[in-house]
CSV table of C-alpha atoms in Angstrom, one decimal:
chain,number,residue,atom,x,y,z
V,1,UNK,CA,0.9,-19.8,-24.9
V,2,UNK,CA,3.7,-18.3,-22.6
V,3,UNK,CA,6.2,-21.3,-21.2
V,4,UNK,CA,6.6,-18.8,-17.7
V,5,UNK,CA,4.3,-19.5,-15.2
V,6,UNK,CA,3.6,-16.1,-14.6
V,7,UNK,CA,4.0,-12.6,-15.8
V,8,UNK,CA,3.3,-9.8,-13.6
V,9,UNK,CA,2.3,-5.9,-14.8
V,10,UNK,CA,5.0,-4.6,-13.0
V,11,UNK,CA,8.0,-7.2,-14.7
V,12,UNK,CA,6.5,-5.7,-18.1
V,13,UNK,CA,6.4,-2.1,-17.3
V,14,UNK,CA,9.4,-0.7,-18.0
V,15,UNK,CA,9.4,-2.3,-21.6
V,16,UNK,CA,5.9,-0.6,-22.3
V,17,UNK,CA,6.7,2.4,-21.0
V,18,UNK,CA,8.0,3.2,-25.0
V,19,UNK,CA,5.1,1.6,-25.9
V,20,UNK,CA,4.1,3.4,-29.5
V,21,UNK,CA,1.2,4.1,-30.9
V,22,UNK,CA,2.7,3.5,-35.5
V,23,UNK,CA,1.2,2.2,-38.1
V,24,UNK,CA,2.2,-0.5,-39.6
V,25,UNK,CA,1.9,-1.6,-43.1
V,26,UNK,CA,-2.0,-2.0,-44.7
V,27,UNK,CA,-3.4,-0.3,-41.5
V,28,UNK,CA,-2.6,3.1,-42.1
V,29,UNK,CA,-1.6,5.2,-38.4
V,30,UNK,CA,-3.7,3.8,-35.5
V,31,UNK,CA,-3.7,4.2,-32.4
V,32,UNK,CA,-2.8,2.0,-29.8
V,33,UNK,CA,-5.4,1.5,-27.8
V,34,UNK,CA,-8.9,2.0,-29.2
V,35,UNK,CA,-9.9,5.6,-27.9
V,36,UNK,CA,-11.9,6.3,-25.1
V,37,UNK,CA,-16.0,6.5,-25.1
V,38,UNK,CA,-18.1,8.3,-22.9
V,39,UNK,CA,-21.7,6.4,-22.2
V,40,UNK,CA,-24.4,6.9,-25.2
V,41,UNK,CA,-26.2,9.3,-24.5
V,42,UNK,CA,-28.8,7.5,-27.4
V,43,UNK,CA,-31.6,5.0,-26.4
V,44,UNK,CA,-29.1,1.4,-26.3
V,45,UNK,CA,-29.5,-1.2,-29.0
V,46,UNK,CA,-31.6,-3.9,-28.4
V,47,UNK,CA,-29.6,-7.1,-29.6
V,48,UNK,CA,-31.5,-10.1,-30.8
V,49,UNK,CA,-32.4,-12.9,-28.4
V,50,UNK,CA,-30.9,-15.8,-30.4
V,51,UNK,CA,-27.2,-14.4,-31.3
V,52,UNK,CA,-25.4,-16.7,-29.3
V,53,UNK,CA,-27.6,-20.1,-30.1
V,54,UNK,CA,-26.9,-18.5,-34.0
V,55,UNK,CA,-24.0,-17.9,-34.0
V,56,UNK,CA,-22.7,-21.3,-32.0
V,57,UNK,CA,-24.6,-23.2,-35.1
V,58,UNK,CA,-23.1,-20.9,-38.0
V,59,UNK,CA,-19.5,-21.6,-36.7
V,60,UNK,CA,-17.6,-24.7,-37.7
V,61,UNK,CA,-14.6,-26.7,-36.8
V,62,UNK,CA,-13.9,-27.1,-40.8
V,63,UNK,CA,-13.9,-23.3,-40.9
V,64,UNK,CA,-11.7,-22.7,-37.9
V,65,UNK,CA,-9.4,-25.9,-39.9
V,66,UNK,CA,-9.5,-24.1,-43.3
V,67,UNK,CA,-8.5,-20.8,-41.5
V,68,UNK,CA,-5.2,-23.4,-39.7
V,69,UNK,CA,-3.9,-24.3,-43.0
V,70,UNK,CA,-3.7,-20.8,-44.2
V,71,UNK,CA,-1.6,-20.0,-41.2
V,72,UNK,CA,0.4,-23.2,-42.0
V,73,UNK,CA,0.8,-21.9,-44.8
V,74,UNK,CA,1.9,-18.4,-44.2
V,75,UNK,CA,4.9,-20.5,-41.6
V,76,UNK,CA,5.7,-23.0,-44.9
V,77,UNK,CA,6.5,-20.0,-47.0
V,78,UNK,CA,8.4,-18.3,-44.1
V,79,UNK,CA,11.0,-20.1,-42.5
V,80,UNK,CA,8.4,-22.8,-40.5
V,81,UNK,CA,7.7,-20.2,-37.6
V,82,UNK,CA,5.0,-17.0,-37.1
V,83,UNK,CA,7.1,-15.5,-34.6
V,84,UNK,CA,6.7,-12.1,-34.4
V,85,UNK,CA,9.6,-9.7,-35.8
V,86,UNK,CA,9.6,-12.6,-38.0
V,87,UNK,CA,8.4,-12.0,-42.0
V,88,UNK,CA,5.7,-15.3,-40.8
V,89,UNK,CA,3.8,-13.3,-38.2
V,90,UNK,CA,3.7,-10.2,-40.8
V,91,UNK,CA,2.1,-12.1,-42.5
V,92,UNK,CA,-0.5,-13.8,-40.6
V,93,UNK,CA,-1.4,-10.4,-39.7
V,94,UNK,CA,-2.4,-9.4,-42.9
V,95,UNK,CA,-4.2,-12.2,-43.7
V,96,UNK,CA,-6.5,-11.8,-40.3
V,97,UNK,CA,-6.7,-7.9,-41.0
V,98,UNK,CA,-7.8,-8.6,-44.6
V,99,UNK,CA,-10.3,-11.2,-43.8
V,100,UNK,CA,-12.0,-9.2,-40.8
V,101,UNK,CA,-11.9,-6.0,-43.5
V,102,UNK,CA,-13.7,-8.0,-46.1
V,103,UNK,CA,-16.5,-8.9,-43.3
V,104,UNK,CA,-17.2,-5.1,-42.4
V,105,UNK,CA,-14.9,-4.2,-39.3
V,106,UNK,CA,-13.3,-1.5,-38.3
V,107,UNK,CA,-10.0,-2.8,-38.1
V,108,UNK,CA,-6.8,-1.3,-37.0
V,109,UNK,CA,-2.9,-2.9,-36.8
V,110,UNK,CA,-1.5,-1.3,-34.0
V,111,UNK,CA,2.7,-1.5,-33.2
V,112,UNK,CA,4.6,-1.1,-30.4
V,113,UNK,CA,9.1,-2.0,-29.3
V,114,UNK,CA,9.5,-5.0,-28.6
V,115,UNK,CA,12.9,-7.7,-27.4
V,116,UNK,CA,14.2,-9.7,-29.7
V,117,UNK,CA,16.6,-12.8,-28.5
V,118,UNK,CA,18.6,-15.4,-29.9
V,119,UNK,CA,20.9,-18.0,-28.8
V,120,UNK,CA,23.9,-18.4,-30.7
V,121,UNK,CA,25.6,-21.1,-28.0
V,122,UNK,CA,24.2,-23.1,-25.5
V,123,UNK,CA,26.5,-25.5,-23.3
V,124,UNK,CA,27.3,-27.2,-20.5
V,125,UNK,CA,30.1,-28.9,-19.2
V,126,UNK,CA,30.5,-31.1,-15.3
V,127,UNK,CA,33.5,-32.3,-14.5
V,128,UNK,CA,35.5,-31.3,-17.3
V,129,UNK,CA,33.2,-33.7,-20.0
V,130,UNK,CA,29.8,-32.3,-22.0
V,131,UNK,CA,27.3,-31.7,-19.3
V,132,UNK,CA,23.3,-32.0,-20.5
V,133,UNK,CA,21.7,-29.9,-23.1
V,134,UNK,CA,20.9,-26.6,-21.5
V,135,UNK,CA,18.4,-23.8,-23.3
V,136,UNK,CA,18.5,-20.0,-22.9
V,137,UNK,CA,15.6,-18.7,-21.5
V,138,UNK,CA,14.9,-15.8,-23.7
V,139,UNK,CA,16.3,-12.4,-22.6
V,140,UNK,CA,18.6,-14.5,-20.7
V,141,UNK,CA,22.3,-11.8,-21.0
V,142,UNK,CA,25.7,-13.6,-22.8
V,143,UNK,CA,28.4,-15.3,-21.1
V,144,UNK,CA,31.8,-14.5,-22.4
V,145,UNK,CA,32.1,-16.8,-26.1
V,146,UNK,CA,34.2,-19.2,-23.0
V,147,UNK,CA,31.2,-19.2,-20.5
V,148,UNK,CA,31.2,-19.0,-16.9
V,149,UNK,CA,33.1,-21.5,-14.4
V,150,UNK,CA,31.5,-22.1,-11.1
V,151,UNK,CA,31.0,-24.8,-8.4
V,152,UNK,CA,26.9,-26.5,-9.1
V,153,UNK,CA,25.0,-25.6,-5.8
V,154,UNK,CA,21.4,-26.7,-5.3
V,155,UNK,CA,18.7,-24.1,-4.1
V,156,UNK,CA,16.7,-26.2,-1.2
V,157,UNK,CA,14.1,-28.4,-2.5
V,158,UNK,CA,11.7,-29.2,0.2
V,159,UNK,CA,8.9,-31.6,-0.4
V,160,UNK,CA,5.4,-29.3,-0.3
V,161,UNK,CA,7.7,-26.0,-1.2
V,162,UNK,CA,6.2,-24.4,-4.4
V,163,UNK,CA,9.4,-21.8,-4.1
V,164,UNK,CA,12.4,-23.2,-4.4
V,165,UNK,CA,14.9,-20.2,-5.2
V,166,UNK,CA,12.5,-17.8,-4.9
V,167,UNK,CA,13.8,-15.3,-2.1
V,168,UNK,CA,17.8,-14.9,-1.0
V,169,UNK,CA,17.1,-16.4,2.5
V,170,UNK,CA,17.1,-19.7,0.2
V,171,UNK,CA,20.8,-19.3,-0.4
V,172,UNK,CA,21.4,-18.2,3.5
V,173,UNK,CA,23.8,-21.2,4.5
V,174,UNK,CA,24.8,-22.1,1.3
V,175,UNK,CA,28.1,-20.8,-1.1
V,176,UNK,CA,26.0,-19.5,-3.8
V,177,UNK,CA,29.6,-16.5,-4.5
V,178,UNK,CA,30.0,-17.5,-7.5
V,179,UNK,CA,28.3,-20.5,-7.9
V,180,UNK,CA,25.8,-21.9,-11.2
V,181,UNK,CA,23.2,-22.7,-8.8
V,182,UNK,CA,20.3,-25.6,-10.1
V,183,UNK,CA,17.4,-24.0,-8.8
V,184,UNK,CA,14.0,-26.2,-9.9
V,185,UNK,CA,10.6,-24.4,-11.9
V,186,UNK,CA,8.0,-23.8,-9.3
V,187,UNK,CA,5.8,-20.8,-8.9
V,188,UNK,CA,7.1,-17.8,-8.6
V,189,UNK,CA,9.1,-16.6,-12.2
V,190,UNK,CA,12.1,-17.4,-13.4
V,191,UNK,CA,13.1,-13.5,-13.5
V,192,UNK,CA,12.2,-14.0,-9.5
V,193,UNK,CA,14.6,-16.2,-9.6
V,194,UNK,CA,18.0,-15.0,-11.6
V,195,UNK,CA,17.4,-11.6,-10.0
V,196,UNK,CA,17.9,-13.4,-5.9
V,197,UNK,CA,20.9,-15.8,-7.5
V,198,UNK,CA,22.2,-12.0,-9.3
V,199,UNK,CA,21.4,-10.5,-5.3
V,200,UNK,CA,23.3,-13.4,-3.3
V,201,UNK,CA,26.3,-13.0,-6.1
V,202,UNK,CA,26.1,-16.3,-8.7
V,203,UNK,CA,27.2,-16.5,-12.0
V,204,UNK,CA,25.1,-18.3,-14.0
V,205,UNK,CA,21.6,-19.9,-13.2
V,206,UNK,CA,19.9,-23.7,-14.5
V,207,UNK,CA,16.7,-24.5,-14.0
V,208,UNK,CA,15.1,-28.0,-13.9
V,209,UNK,CA,11.4,-28.1,-15.0
V,210,UNK,CA,9.4,-29.9,-11.8
V,211,UNK,CA,7.2,-32.1,-15.5
V,212,UNK,CA,8.2,-33.7,-17.9
V,213,UNK,CA,8.8,-31.8,-21.5
V,214,UNK,CA,11.8,-29.4,-22.5
V,215,UNK,CA,11.6,-25.7,-20.4
V,216,UNK,CA,11.4,-22.8,-22.3
V,217,UNK,CA,10.7,-19.0,-20.7
V,218,UNK,CA,11.0,-15.6,-20.8
V,219,UNK,CA,13.4,-13.3,-18.1
V,220,UNK,CA,10.9,-10.7,-18.7
V,221,UNK,CA,12.8,-8.3,-20.5
V,222,UNK,CA,16.1,-7.5,-21.7
V,223,UNK,CA,16.5,-5.1,-18.9
V,224,UNK,CA,15.3,-7.4,-16.1
V,225,UNK,CA,17.6,-9.7,-17.1
V,226,UNK,CA,20.7,-10.3,-14.8
V,227,UNK,CA,22.5,-13.5,-15.0
V,228,UNK,CA,22.7,-15.7,-17.4
V,229,UNK,CA,19.8,-18.3,-17.2
V,230,UNK,CA,19.4,-21.7,-18.8
V,231,UNK,CA,16.0,-24.6,-19.0
V,232,UNK,CA,17.0,-27.8,-18.3
V,233,UNK,CA,14.5,-30.7,-18.4
V,234,UNK,CA,13.3,-32.9,-15.8
V,235,UNK,CA,16.0,-36.3,-15.7
V,236,UNK,CA,18.5,-34.5,-16.6
V,237,UNK,CA,18.6,-31.3,-13.7
V,238,UNK,CA,17.8,-34.3,-11.2
V,239,UNK,CA,20.6,-35.9,-12.5
V,240,UNK,CA,23.0,-33.0,-11.5
V,241,UNK,CA,21.9,-33.2,-8.4
V,242,UNK,CA,23.8,-35.5,-7.2
V,243,UNK,CA,26.9,-33.9,-8.8
V,244,UNK,CA,26.7,-30.8,-6.1
V,245,UNK,CA,29.9,-29.3,-5.9
V,246,UNK,CA,31.5,-30.1,-9.0
V,247,UNK,CA,32.6,-27.3,-11.3
V,248,UNK,CA,30.8,-26.5,-14.2
V,249,UNK,CA,30.8,-24.5,-17.4
V,250,UNK,CA,27.5,-22.4,-18.9
V,251,UNK,CA,28.0,-21.1,-22.2
V,252,UNK,CA,24.9,-18.9,-23.6
V,253,UNK,CA,26.0,-16.8,-26.2
V,254,UNK,CA,22.8,-14.3,-26.6
V,255,UNK,CA,22.1,-11.4,-28.2
V,256,UNK,CA,19.0,-9.0,-28.1
V,257,UNK,CA,17.1,-5.9,-30.0
V,258,UNK,CA,14.5,-3.3,-29.8
V,259,UNK,CA,12.1,-3.8,-32.8
V,260,UNK,CA,8.3,-3.0,-33.3
V,261,UNK,CA,5.3,-5.3,-34.1
V,262,UNK,CA,1.4,-5.7,-34.3
V,263,UNK,CA,-1.2,-5.8,-33.2
V,264,UNK,CA,-4.7,-6.5,-35.0
V,265,UNK,CA,-8.2,-4.9,-33.2
V,266,UNK,CA,-11.0,-5.4,-34.5
V,267,UNK,CA,-14.6,-3.7,-33.5
V,268,UNK,CA,-18.1,-4.1,-35.2
V,269,UNK,CA,-19.8,-1.1,-36.3
V,270,UNK,CA,-23.2,-1.8,-34.1
V,271,UNK,CA,-23.2,-2.0,-30.6
V,272,UNK,CA,-22.5,0.4,-27.3
V,273,UNK,CA,-19.1,1.5,-27.5
V,274,UNK,CA,-19.1,2.3,-23.4
V,275,UNK,CA,-20.0,-1.7,-23.1
V,276,UNK,CA,-17.6,-3.9,-25.1
V,277,UNK,CA,-17.3,-7.5,-25.4
V,278,UNK,CA,-13.8,-8.0,-25.8
V,279,UNK,CA,-12.1,-11.5,-27.2
V,280,UNK,CA,-8.7,-12.1,-27.6
V,281,UNK,CA,-6.2,-14.6,-29.1
V,282,UNK,CA,-2.3,-14.6,-29.5
V,283,UNK,CA,-1.1,-14.5,-32.8
V,284,UNK,CA,2.1,-15.6,-32.8
V,285,UNK,CA,4.5,-18.9,-33.1
V,286,UNK,CA,7.8,-19.2,-31.1
V,287,UNK,CA,10.4,-19.3,-33.0
V,288,UNK,CA,10.6,-23.1,-32.8
V,289,UNK,CA,7.5,-23.3,-35.2
V,290,UNK,CA,4.3,-22.9,-37.3
V,291,UNK,CA,2.4,-22.6,-33.7
V,292,UNK,CA,-0.7,-24.2,-35.7
V,293,UNK,CA,-2.0,-25.4,-31.6
V,294,UNK,CA,-0.1,-22.7,-29.7
V,295,UNK,CA,-1.7,-20.5,-30.6
V,296,UNK,CA,-2.7,-20.7,-34.6
V,297,UNK,CA,-5.8,-22.7,-33.3
V,298,UNK,CA,-7.4,-19.6,-30.3
V,299,UNK,CA,-6.8,-17.1,-33.6
V,300,UNK,CA,-8.4,-19.8,-36.5
V,301,UNK,CA,-11.5,-19.9,-33.9
V,302,UNK,CA,-11.6,-16.5,-33.5
V,303,UNK,CA,-11.7,-15.6,-36.5
V,304,UNK,CA,-14.0,-18.1,-37.7
V,305,UNK,CA,-16.6,-16.6,-34.8
V,306,UNK,CA,-15.4,-13.2,-36.4
V,307,UNK,CA,-16.1,-12.9,-39.8
V,308,UNK,CA,-19.5,-15.6,-38.8
V,309,UNK,CA,-20.6,-12.8,-36.8
V,310,UNK,CA,-19.5,-9.9,-39.4
V,311,UNK,CA,-19.0,-5.8,-39.1
V,312,UNK,CA,-22.1,-4.8,-38.4
V,313,UNK,CA,-24.4,-7.5,-36.4
V,314,UNK,CA,-28.0,-7.1,-34.3
V,315,UNK,CA,-25.8,-6.7,-30.8
V,316,UNK,CA,-26.8,-5.0,-27.7
V,317,UNK,CA,-23.1,-4.2,-27.0
V,318,UNK,CA,-20.1,-3.7,-29.4
V,319,UNK,CA,-17.3,-6.4,-30.2
V,320,UNK,CA,-14.0,-5.9,-30.0
V,321,UNK,CA,-11.6,-9.2,-31.2
V,322,UNK,CA,-7.9,-8.8,-31.4
V,323,UNK,CA,-5.2,-10.6,-32.5
V,324,UNK,CA,-1.6,-10.3,-29.6
V,325,UNK,CA,2.0,-9.7,-30.9
V,326,UNK,CA,4.8,-11.1,-28.8
V,327,UNK,CA,2.9,-13.2,-25.7
V,328,UNK,CA,5.4,-15.7,-26.1
V,329,UNK,CA,8.2,-13.5,-24.5
V,330,UNK,CA,6.2,-12.3,-22.3
V,331,UNK,CA,1.9,-11.1,-22.6
V,332,UNK,CA,3.2,-8.2,-24.7
V,333,UNK,CA,1.2,-6.9,-26.6
V,334,UNK,CA,-2.0,-7.7,-25.0
V,335,UNK,CA,-0.1,-5.6,-21.7
V,336,UNK,CA,1.0,-2.8,-24.5
V,337,UNK,CA,-3.2,-3.0,-25.0
V,338,UNK,CA,-4.2,-3.0,-21.8
V,339,UNK,CA,-1.6,-0.2,-20.8
V,340,UNK,CA,-2.3,2.4,-23.8
V,341,UNK,CA,-6.5,2.5,-22.1
V,342,UNK,CA,-7.7,5.8,-20.1
V,343,UNK,CA,-9.6,4.3,-17.0
V,344,UNK,CA,-12.6,5.5,-19.4
V,345,UNK,CA,-11.7,3.2,-22.1
V,346,UNK,CA,-10.9,0.5,-19.7
V,347,UNK,CA,-14.3,1.1,-17.9
V,348,UNK,CA,-15.8,0.0,-21.1
V,349,UNK,CA,-15.2,-3.5,-21.7
V,350,UNK,CA,-17.0,-5.7,-19.9
V,351,UNK,CA,-15.9,-8.9,-20.9
V,352,UNK,CA,-12.7,-10.2,-21.6
V,353,UNK,CA,-13.3,-14.4,-23.2
V,354,UNK,CA,-9.3,-15.0,-24.1
V,355,UNK,CA,-8.7,-18.2,-26.3
V,356,UNK,CA,-5.5,-19.8,-26.0
V,357,UNK,CA,-4.6,-23.7,-27.6
V,358,UNK,CA,-8.3,-24.7,-28.4
V,359,UNK,CA,-6.7,-28.1,-30.6
V,360,UNK,CA,-4.2,-29.6,-28.2
V,361,UNK,CA,-4.1,-33.5,-29.5
V,362,UNK,CA,-4.5,-34.8,-26.2
V,363,UNK,CA,-7.0,-32.6,-25.3
V,364,UNK,CA,-8.7,-31.0,-21.9
V,365,UNK,CA,-11.4,-28.8,-21.8
V,366,UNK,CA,-10.9,-26.4,-19.0
V,367,UNK,CA,-12.1,-22.9,-18.2
V,368,UNK,CA,-10.4,-20.2,-16.4
V,369,UNK,CA,-11.3,-20.4,-12.9
V,370,UNK,CA,-12.8,-17.0,-12.1
V,371,UNK,CA,-14.8,-17.9,-8.4
V,372,UNK,CA,-11.4,-19.7,-7.3
V,373,UNK,CA,-13.7,-22.4,-6.5
V,374,UNK,CA,-10.8,-25.2,-7.5
V,375,UNK,CA,-8.9,-23.5,-4.4
V,376,UNK,CA,-5.6,-23.0,-6.5
V,377,UNK,CA,-2.6,-20.4,-7.1
V,378,UNK,CA,-4.1,-17.3,-7.9
V,379,UNK,CA,-7.1,-15.4,-6.7
V,380,UNK,CA,-10.2,-15.2,-7.8
V,381,UNK,CA,-10.8,-13.1,-11.1
V,382,UNK,CA,-12.2,-9.7,-10.7
V,383,UNK,CA,-16.3,-9.5,-10.6
V,384,UNK,CA,-17.9,-10.8,-12.8
V,385,UNK,CA,-15.1,-13.6,-13.9
V,386,UNK,CA,-17.0,-16.4,-12.7
V,387,UNK,CA,-20.2,-15.6,-14.3
V,388,UNK,CA,-18.0,-16.0,-17.4
V,389,UNK,CA,-17.1,-18.9,-15.6
V,390,UNK,CA,-20.3,-20.5,-15.9
V,391,UNK,CA,-21.5,-19.3,-19.1
V,392,UNK,CA,-18.2,-21.4,-21.1
V,393,UNK,CA,-18.4,-23.9,-18.7
V,394,UNK,CA,-22.6,-24.4,-19.4
V,395,UNK,CA,-21.6,-24.0,-23.1
V,396,UNK,CA,-19.0,-26.7,-23.4
V,397,UNK,CA,-20.8,-28.7,-21.5
V,398,UNK,CA,-24.4,-28.2,-24.4
V,399,UNK,CA,-21.5,-29.0,-26.5
V,400,UNK,CA,-20.3,-32.7,-25.1
V,401,UNK,CA,-17.2,-31.7,-23.0
V,402,UNK,CA,-17.6,-32.2,-19.7
V,403,UNK,CA,-15.7,-28.8,-18.6
V,404,UNK,CA,-12.7,-28.7,-15.1
V,405,UNK,CA,-11.8,-25.5,-14.1
V,406,UNK,CA,-8.1,-23.9,-13.6
V,407,UNK,CA,-6.3,-21.2,-12.6
V,408,UNK,CA,-5.0,-17.7,-13.7
V,409,UNK,CA,-1.8,-18.6,-13.8
V,410,UNK,CA,-0.8,-15.4,-15.9
V,411,UNK,CA,0.9,-17.4,-18.6
V,412,UNK,CA,-1.4,-16.2,-21.4
V,413,UNK,CA,-3.1,-13.1,-22.6
V,414,UNK,CA,-6.0,-12.6,-19.6
V,415,UNK,CA,-3.3,-11.4,-17.2
V,416,UNK,CA,-3.1,-8.0,-18.1
V,417,UNK,CA,-6.7,-7.8,-18.2
V,418,UNK,CA,-7.2,-9.7,-14.9
V,419,UNK,CA,-4.6,-6.7,-13.6
V,420,UNK,CA,-6.3,-4.0,-15.0
V,421,UNK,CA,-9.5,-4.5,-13.0
V,422,UNK,CA,-11.8,-6.1,-16.0
V,423,UNK,CA,-13.7,-9.6,-15.4
V,424,UNK,CA,-12.0,-12.1,-17.2
V,425,UNK,CA,-12.3,-15.7,-18.7
V,426,UNK,CA,-11.6,-17.9,-21.5
V,427,UNK,CA,-11.1,-21.5,-22.6
V,428,UNK,CA,-7.2,-23.4,-22.7
V,429,UNK,CA,-6.9,-27.3,-23.8
V,430,UNK,CA,-4.0,-27.7,-22.1
V,431,UNK,CA,0.3,-27.4,-22.9
V,432,UNK,CA,2.6,-29.3,-21.4
V,433,UNK,CA,1.5,-30.7,-18.4
V,434,UNK,CA,0.1,-34.3,-18.5
V,435,UNK,CA,-3.1,-35.6,-18.0
V,436,UNK,CA,-3.9,-37.2,-15.2
V,437,UNK,CA,-6.0,-40.7,-15.3
V,438,UNK,CA,-9.2,-39.0,-14.0
V,439,UNK,CA,-9.0,-36.7,-16.7
V,440,UNK,CA,-8.3,-39.7,-19.4
V,441,UNK,CA,-11.5,-40.7,-17.5
V,442,UNK,CA,-13.6,-37.4,-17.7
V,443,UNK,CA,-12.3,-36.8,-21.4
V,444,UNK,CA,-10.6,-39.7,-23.4
V,445,UNK,CA,-7.0,-39.6,-24.8
V,446,UNK,CA,-3.9,-40.6,-22.9
V,447,UNK,CA,-3.9,-40.1,-19.1
V,448,UNK,CA,0.6,-39.9,-18.2
V,449,UNK,CA,1.3,-37.9,-21.9
V,450,UNK,CA,0.8,-34.2,-22.2
V,451,UNK,CA,-1.8,-32.6,-23.4
V,452,UNK,CA,0.5,-31.3,-26.7
V,453,UNK,CA,3.7,-33.8,-27.2
V,454,UNK,CA,4.4,-30.9,-29.1
V,455,UNK,CA,4.6,-27.4,-27.2
V,456,UNK,CA,6.5,-25.5,-28.3
V,457,UNK,CA,8.0,-27.3,-30.6
V,458,UNK,CA,8.6,-28.1,-34.8
V,459,UNK,CA,6.0,-30.3,-34.7
V,460,UNK,CA,3.1,-27.8,-33.8
V,461,UNK,CA,1.8,-28.7,-37.5
V,462,UNK,CA,-1.7,-29.2,-38.7
V,463,UNK,CA,-1.1,-33.1,-37.6
V,464,UNK,CA,-0.9,-31.6,-33.8
V,465,UNK,CA,-4.8,-30.1,-33.6
V,466,UNK,CA,-7.8,-32.6,-32.6
V,467,UNK,CA,-10.7,-31.5,-33.9
V,468,UNK,CA,-12.8,-32.5,-32.1
V,469,UNK,CA,-11.5,-30.4,-29.2
V,470,UNK,CA,-11.3,-28.0,-31.3
V,471,UNK,CA,-14.8,-28.0,-32.7
V,472,UNK,CA,-16.5,-28.5,-29.0
V,473,UNK,CA,-14.0,-25.1,-28.1
V,474,UNK,CA,-14.7,-23.0,-31.2
V,475,UNK,CA,-18.8,-23.8,-30.1
V,476,UNK,CA,-18.6,-22.7,-26.8
V,477,UNK,CA,-16.5,-19.8,-27.1
V,478,UNK,CA,-18.7,-18.2,-30.0
V,479,UNK,CA,-21.5,-18.7,-27.4
V,480,UNK,CA,-20.0,-16.9,-25.2
V,481,UNK,CA,-19.1,-13.6,-27.4
V,482,UNK,CA,-23.2,-13.9,-28.6
V,483,UNK,CA,-24.4,-14.3,-24.8
V,484,UNK,CA,-22.4,-10.9,-24.3
V,485,UNK,CA,-23.0,-9.2,-27.1
V,486,UNK,CA,-27.2,-9.0,-26.5
V,487,UNK,CA,-26.6,-9.1,-23.1
V,488,UNK,CA,-24.1,-8.7,-19.6
V,489,UNK,CA,-27.2,-9.2,-17.0
V,490,UNK,CA,-28.2,-12.3,-15.8
V,491,UNK,CA,-27.2,-15.3,-13.6
V,492,UNK,CA,-23.9,-15.2,-15.2
V,493,UNK,CA,-23.2,-11.2,-15.6
V,494,UNK,CA,-20.8,-8.8,-15.6
V,495,UNK,CA,-20.9,-5.2,-13.0
V,496,UNK,CA,-22.5,-2.4,-15.3
V,497,UNK,CA,-19.8,0.3,-16.1
V,498,UNK,CA,-20.8,2.9,-13.3
V,499,UNK,CA,-20.2,-0.4,-11.0
V,500,UNK,CA,-16.3,-1.3,-12.7
V,501,UNK,CA,-12.9,-1.2,-10.0
V,502,UNK,CA,-10.9,-1.2,-13.0
V,503,UNK,CA,-6.9,-0.2,-12.3
């Protein structure tokens, strides 16, 4: 799961305009997106009404865990990670694609370009003395080797203000020119915070986390990075607030380059191709670790479902599975895919089910809030998303967990599909946020601790997986896939093709 609070299609547009449709090793020549298909004139195939129940019975948590063991082995053999652009990711692509071909799927591994990022130096001094640890946000422009220096200036952070440092007017009465700005994390993107800071003439930006744990994130792309930007953990940021006015030197020596990576896209050979049920999970990890919960868990669960379903199941609607690359640097694989679809091909996709982090060690049981009944953050998803929420919530309840809604906050690969007007939903067991006492009563686990204390760290290994949570989430996802593969209608249905308002 990407660490930024929100990623917009606009923020990625410049990069995706160059998206390629090449071939990868073992993938053959493949388009970036599945070709458009027109409604079939032949009678619609009839799916097996018992498919959802049977698929949920056939998939097993042990089966998904065995696939996680393979992803761990791949990371161990390739420098400890499976990050896009690295050998561990390419090996993960070949593993997933090989399993799918053996199960009878039509498989493509379309490529797309993305910007890599590395930080050679990350230091902060305040008042001439070493300061707290700072982490360069992905695509932060580089500073000179000896850094940039300016007085610490605090962006307004009034209680209850969700948008600190998000507008130039926040700095109207502050000496922001040439300053090192201290800005707390909030509702707008890191990209917007540093762009506003650049507009008011700041020298650098330090973003403080608003929850415990490390702060990592992205400025969207190399083109959008305008100012050296680093992240601080919450206690260090809070301590610096009292030192406003003191001189600070920020050294973030960084390097970026544009390379290509791949998605994996596999589709059943049966079912209507103008009424596609799509399921997606990102396959990449962050460079810091193997990414077994984030998002080996979603990838492995989806692979278990795909293999058990088989390439020619008794379905009414074709099922298309995708494993996305470069999610951790800005949802790039899923966005490249959606951007590459024709309007007709977008309309062909009836449902998108997203699986990102399904085995968190202090788990939550979240279902994306398709109807915005929680009144938090983003508005409702596209029409039909409310039905997906009900389907997945019911499946989780049947699996033994009490579901709770969570906002479409833009942090995972449903984002480009929602932006395109495609009915979307999904499951999530929690990342770095803190479990509340009420949630601990509801689900068990430890209140006051993160859902995943190893989020985006080297300790995100097999030992970081709650196997009960993985098994329950797997069952619920299988029910979602099986339900819509057979019938898109009913009380939890989605609009038919001729009524979809895709963008």
